[in-house]
C-alpha cells in the first residue's frame, strides 16, 4: 500500500489531520495577549480606583433594640454622586437593619477634602451588635 493510500485510509477512519499553528504564529498570539493584559492592567490601575467611592467604618452606636446609628467616611470625586448600603448586624451576622444613603456632589480644593464624614440613623428589627458600610457605588447622573 502506498503512503497516499495509507493517509487516505487514516483520514477516513480518524478524520483529517489537524494542523498545528506554527511556532511563529503562537509567539505572535502570546505576545499580543500579553500586551493586551498589560494595557488592561495599566488602565485599571490609572482609571479604576479613582472613579469608585471608598468607605471606612468609623463607629456605631446601638441606641436601643430598634435603633442604631453608624458613623462612616466616604472618599469620592467632588462632582460624583455615590450611594452606600449601611447595615446593622446581630451577633450571628444577620442583617437586622439597613438603609441606603445617597451622597451628592460637594466642593473642595484639595485631594484631602475628597473624604467626608457621615452618620446614618437606622431602625432595626431587633437589637444589633455592630454597624457597617457594606458597599458604596457611583450613581450615574
XYZ file of N, CA and C in Angstrom:
423
model
N 0.848 -1.157 0.000
C 0.000 0.000 0.000
C 0.899 1.227 0.000
N 0.522 2.231 -0.768
C 1.335 3.437 -0.869
C 1.061 4.369 0.309
N 1.943 5.319 0.442
C 1.824 6.285 1.541
C 0.554 7.138 1.398
N 0.200 7.539 0.201
C -1.011 8.314 -0.045
C -2.243 7.497 0.323
N -2.210 6.216 -0.007
C -3.340 5.346 0.325
C -3.456 5.191 1.839
N -2.304 5.052 2.532
C -2.322 4.965 3.987
C -2.932 6.228 4.597
N -2.552 7.381 4.067
C -3.086 8.646 4.575
C -4.582 8.740 4.334
N -5.042 8.290 3.184
C -6.464 8.338 2.869
C -7.248 7.426 3.798
N -6.715 6.232 4.086
C -7.391 5.285 4.965
C -7.449 5.857 6.384
N -6.337 6.426 6.848
C -6.307 7.004 8.193
C -7.252 8.206 8.300
N -7.273 9.054 7.256
C -8.152 10.228 7.264
C -9.606 9.796 7.272
N -9.920 8.722 6.551
C -11.295 8.243 6.521
C -11.687 7.675 7.876
N -10.776 6.991 8.523
C -11.063 6.348 9.793
C -11.101 7.354 10.951
N -10.111 8.255 11.011
C -9.968 9.139 12.161
C -10.243 10.615 11.879
N -10.504 10.965 10.675
C -10.725 12.363 10.321
C -9.440 12.987 9.800
N -9.563 14.193 9.226
C -8.377 14.831 8.649
C -7.356 15.199 9.732
N -6.118 15.293 9.312
C -5.028 15.641 10.224
C -5.163 17.109 10.629
N -5.078 17.351 11.950
C -5.149 18.734 12.434
C -3.823 19.412 12.187
N -3.919 20.643 11.776
C -2.704 21.419 11.556
C -2.387 22.188 12.833
N -1.171 22.099 13.275
C -0.712 22.794 14.462
C -0.189 24.163 14.028
N -0.584 25.246 14.751
C -0.069 26.565 14.382
C 1.456 26.588 14.462
N 2.031 27.345 13.577
C 3.492 27.422 13.562
C 4.003 28.077 14.843
N 5.251 27.867 15.143
C 5.866 28.439 16.341
C 5.813 29.962 16.288
N 6.016 30.522 15.109
C 5.985 31.985 14.961
C 4.590 32.530 15.244
N 3.553 31.876 14.735
C 2.185 32.317 14.970
C 1.838 32.245 16.461
N 2.241 31.161 17.118
C 2.000 31.047 18.560
C 2.707 32.159 19.323
N 3.930 32.478 18.949
C 4.685 33.547 19.613
C 3.988 34.889 19.429
N 3.502 35.162 18.230
C 2.808 36.420 17.959
C 1.513 36.498 18.770
N 0.738 35.422 18.820
C -0.521 35.419 19.570
C -0.282 35.595 21.073
N 0.717 34.930 21.606
C 1.029 35.077 23.033
C 1.495 36.496 23.327
N 2.307 37.064 22.445
C 2.783 38.444 22.630
C 1.617 39.428 22.619
N 0.681 39.256 21.688
C -0.491 40.129 21.634
C -1.340 40.003 22.895
N -1.499 38.784 23.388
C -2.272 38.585 24.614
C -1.591 39.262 25.806
N -0.281 39.170 25.898
C 0.446 39.814 26.992
C 0.357 41.331 26.914
N 0.458 41.893 25.713
C 0.336 43.340 25.549
C -1.074 43.796 25.933
N -2.097 43.040 25.537
C -3.475 43.393 25.891
C -3.674 43.316 27.410
N -3.144 42.292 28.053
C -3.269 42.166 29.506
C -2.539 43.297 30.222
N -1.377 43.661 29.740
C -0.631 44.773 30.338
C -1.394 46.082 30.178
N -1.953 46.310 29.000
C -2.748 47.520 28.765
C -3.967 47.576 29.672
N -4.648 46.466 29.839
C -5.805 46.417 30.726
C -5.390 46.682 32.173
N -4.281 46.102 32.586
C -3.791 46.330 33.947
C -3.456 47.791 34.202
N -2.829 48.435 33.245
C -2.493 49.855 33.384
C -3.767 50.693 33.426
N -4.725 50.384 32.576
C -5.988 51.132 32.554
C -6.721 51.009 33.890
N -6.782 49.796 34.442
C -7.461 49.594 35.729
C -6.723 50.340 36.831
N -5.396 50.304 36.808
C -4.622 50.980 37.855
C -4.786 52.490 37.799
N -4.908 53.051 36.614
C -4.997 54.506 36.462
C -6.430 54.998 36.597
N -7.364 54.350 35.942
C -8.742 54.836 35.894
C -9.655 54.226 36.944
N -9.486 52.951 37.256
C -10.426 52.237 38.104
C -10.626 52.809 39.496
N -9.596 52.838 40.327
C -9.807 53.224 41.722
C -10.279 54.656 41.910
N -9.895 55.569 41.041
C -10.262 56.966 41.244
C -11.756 57.201 41.046
N -12.414 56.368 40.252
C -13.825 56.599 39.983
C -14.742 55.906 40.994
N -14.220 54.967 41.765
C -15.047 54.265 42.728
C -14.950 54.922 44.102
N -16.081 55.118 44.775
C -16.015 55.652 46.136
C -15.474 54.588 47.093
N -14.745 55.045 48.095
C -14.217 54.140 49.115
C -14.816 54.528 50.453
N -15.189 53.532 51.236
C -15.784 53.811 52.543
C -14.902 53.254 53.653
N -15.054 53.854 54.822
C -14.332 53.400 56.012
C -15.282 53.503 57.199
N -15.464 52.388 57.894
C -16.292 52.392 59.101
C -15.543 53.140 60.199
N -16.231 54.077 60.855
C -15.615 54.857 61.923
C -16.131 54.396 63.286
N -17.433 54.148 63.383
C -18.008 53.706 64.649
C -19.484 53.453 64.516
N -20.078 53.006 65.591
C -21.518 52.752 65.605
C -22.025 52.948 67.020
N -23.336 53.138 67.155
C -23.964 53.290 68.451
C -25.283 52.534 68.410
N -25.403 51.525 69.250
C -26.658 50.787 69.358
C -27.496 51.537 70.384
N -28.457 52.317 69.913
C -29.248 53.196 70.762
C -30.257 52.407 71.590
N -30.943 51.466 70.950
C -31.949 50.647 71.639
C -32.159 49.370 70.833
N -33.183 48.597 71.226
C -33.491 47.372 70.486
C -33.972 47.662 69.069
N -34.407 48.896 68.814
C -34.970 49.210 67.498
C -34.277 50.372 66.795
N -33.175 50.861 67.348
C -32.474 51.986 66.736
C -30.965 51.818 66.857
N -30.262 52.309 65.810
C -28.800 52.328 65.817
C -28.343 53.448 64.902
N -27.095 53.864 65.079
C -26.503 54.829 64.151
C -25.104 54.341 63.796
N -24.708 54.617 62.569
C -23.404 54.185 62.059
C -22.664 55.413 61.548
N -21.436 55.609 62.033
C -20.573 56.699 61.569
C -19.582 56.118 60.571
N -19.420 56.828 59.433
C -18.508 56.336 58.408
C -17.970 57.492 57.594
N -16.895 57.219 56.863
C -16.297 58.191 55.957
C -16.342 57.644 54.540
N -16.536 58.548 53.577
C -16.542 58.162 52.168
C -15.601 59.082 51.418
N -14.737 58.480 50.611
C -13.834 59.225 49.735
C -14.312 59.025 48.310
N -14.633 60.142 47.640
C -15.127 60.069 46.263
C -14.734 61.340 45.523
N -14.963 61.342 44.234
C -14.696 62.528 43.422
C -15.656 63.642 43.827
N -15.220 64.897 43.716
C -16.043 66.038 44.129
C -17.372 66.098 43.386
N -17.351 65.848 42.079
C -18.548 66.048 41.268
C -19.406 64.786 41.119
N -19.069 63.714 41.797
C -19.842 62.480 41.640
C -20.866 62.329 42.765
N -21.877 61.519 42.478
C -22.874 61.155 43.470
C -22.690 59.676 43.772
N -22.699 59.329 45.050
C -22.494 57.937 45.453
C -23.651 57.494 46.340
N -23.837 56.192 46.392
C -24.782 55.589 47.322
C -24.036 54.534 48.119
N -24.365 54.466 49.397
C -23.739 53.482 50.281
C -24.815 52.676 50.988
N -24.618 51.374 51.063
C -25.510 50.488 51.801
C -24.944 50.337 53.209
N -25.706 50.828 54.192
C -25.297 50.784 55.597
C -26.160 49.732 56.289
N -25.508 48.860 57.089
C -26.231 47.771 57.736
C -25.909 47.692 59.224
N -26.889 47.203 59.980
C -26.688 46.846 61.380
C -26.837 45.332 61.452
N -25.890 44.673 62.125
C -25.861 43.215 62.206
C -26.051 42.768 63.649
N -26.627 41.557 63.815
C -26.738 40.995 65.166
C -25.544 40.088 65.439
N -25.564 39.379 66.554
C -24.405 38.572 66.939
C -24.179 37.357 66.059
N -25.146 36.998 65.206
C -24.946 35.904 64.254
C -24.697 36.447 62.838
N -24.363 37.733 62.740
C -24.062 38.432 61.482
C -25.270 38.548 60.559
N -26.471 38.378 61.093
C -27.687 38.585 60.306
C -27.979 40.081 60.257
N -28.475 40.542 59.123
C -28.820 41.957 58.967
C -30.134 42.218 59.699
N -30.107 43.138 60.670
C -31.316 43.481 61.416
C -31.808 44.881 61.074
N -31.039 45.610 60.281
C -31.430 46.934 59.819
C -30.541 47.351 58.670
N -31.113 48.063 57.715
C -30.324 48.508 56.562
C -30.951 49.754 55.966
N -30.098 50.575 55.373
C -30.564 51.747 54.651
C -29.548 52.090 53.577
N -30.007 52.786 52.558
C -29.112 53.269 51.513
C -29.009 54.778 51.664
N -27.779 55.275 51.736
C -27.520 56.701 51.916
C -26.986 57.258 50.597
N -27.582 58.343 50.115
C -27.121 58.997 48.899
C -26.254 60.191 49.272
N -25.066 60.250 48.691
C -24.091 61.301 48.971
C -23.848 62.080 47.685
N -24.305 63.320 47.658
C -24.222 64.126 46.449
C -22.866 64.770 46.240
N -22.747 65.524 45.154
C -21.503 66.239 44.873
C -21.194 67.235 45.991
N -19.924 67.551 46.160
C -19.516 68.536 47.152
C -18.335 69.338 46.605
N -18.019 70.423 47.267
C -16.943 71.289 46.798
C -15.685 71.054 47.611
N -14.579 71.411 47.012
C -13.298 71.279 47.685
C -12.181 71.656 46.736
N -11.032 71.949 47.312
C -9.890 72.357 46.507
C -8.755 71.338 46.537
N -8.682 70.567 47.605
C -7.538 69.688 47.813
C -7.986 68.227 47.782
N -7.085 67.340 47.423
C -7.403 65.915 47.377
C -7.856 65.413 48.745
N -7.303 65.965 49.819
C -7.686 65.522 51.164
C -9.133 65.862 51.490
N -9.732 66.798 50.774
C -11.125 67.179 51.010
C -12.109 66.265 50.296
N -11.612 65.255 49.587
C -12.496 64.292 48.930
C -13.180 63.385 49.953
N -12.623 63.299 51.160
C -13.184 62.443 52.201
C -14.142 63.242 53.070
N -15.350 62.710 53.256
C -16.367 63.346 54.088
C -16.858 62.352 55.134
N -17.310 62.874 56.270
C -17.846 62.038 57.345
C -19.371 62.089 57.333
N -19.990 60.960 57.628
C -21.447 60.855 57.628
C -21.904 60.005 58.807
N -23.157 60.211 59.208
C -23.808 59.370 60.204
C -25.148 58.933 59.631
N -25.411 57.637 59.684
C -26.684 57.092 59.220
C -27.446 56.557 60.425
N -28.679 57.036 60.609
C -29.551 56.544 61.672
C -30.456 55.469 61.082
N -30.515 54.318 61.739
C -31.279 53.188 61.218
C -32.268 52.668 62.239
N -33.395 52.155 61.728
C -34.348 51.407 62.552
C -33.975 49.940 62.388
N -34.098 49.182 63.456
C -33.722 47.772 63.418
C -34.881 46.883 63.847
N -34.875 45.640 63.377
C -35.904 44.665 63.742
C -35.708 44.167 65.161
N -34.457 44.028 65.564
C -34.104 43.614 66.926
C -32.734 44.212 67.239
N -32.271 44.009 68.431
C -31.028 44.637 68.878
C -29.840 44.161 68.038
N -29.091 45.106 67.529
C -27.880 44.795 66.784
C -26.663 44.848 67.688
N -25.542 44.380 67.155
C -24.295 44.427 67.915
C -23.198 45.193 67.185
N -23.409 45.516 65.913
C -22.420 46.275 65.155
C -23.084 46.957 63.966
N -22.440 47.987 63.468
C -22.914 48.698 62.285
C -21.778 48.854 61.299
N -22.058 48.621 60.016
C -21.016 48.650 58.981
C -21.551 49.252 57.693
N -20.631 49.716 56.856
C -20.966 50.081 55.481
C -20.647 48.858 54.641
N -21.668 48.266 54.037
C -21.482 47.069 53.230
C -20.777 47.378 51.930
N -21.213 48.444 51.231
C -20.585 48.804 49.966
C -21.024 50.205 49.557
N -20.231 50.806 48.666
C -20.577 52.098 48.068
C -20.357 52.003 46.575
N -21.139 52.748 45.812
C -21.005 52.745 44.365
C -21.356 54.126 43.833
N -20.875 54.397 42.626
C -21.144 55.674 41.977
C -22.469 55.589 41.252
N -23.268 56.658 41.382
C -24.565 56.750 40.725
C -24.382 57.556 39.444
N -24.864 57.019 38.339
C -24.773 57.732 37.058
C -25.758 58.901 37.066
N -25.303 60.031 36.609
C -26.162 61.219 36.591
C -27.128 61.207 35.442
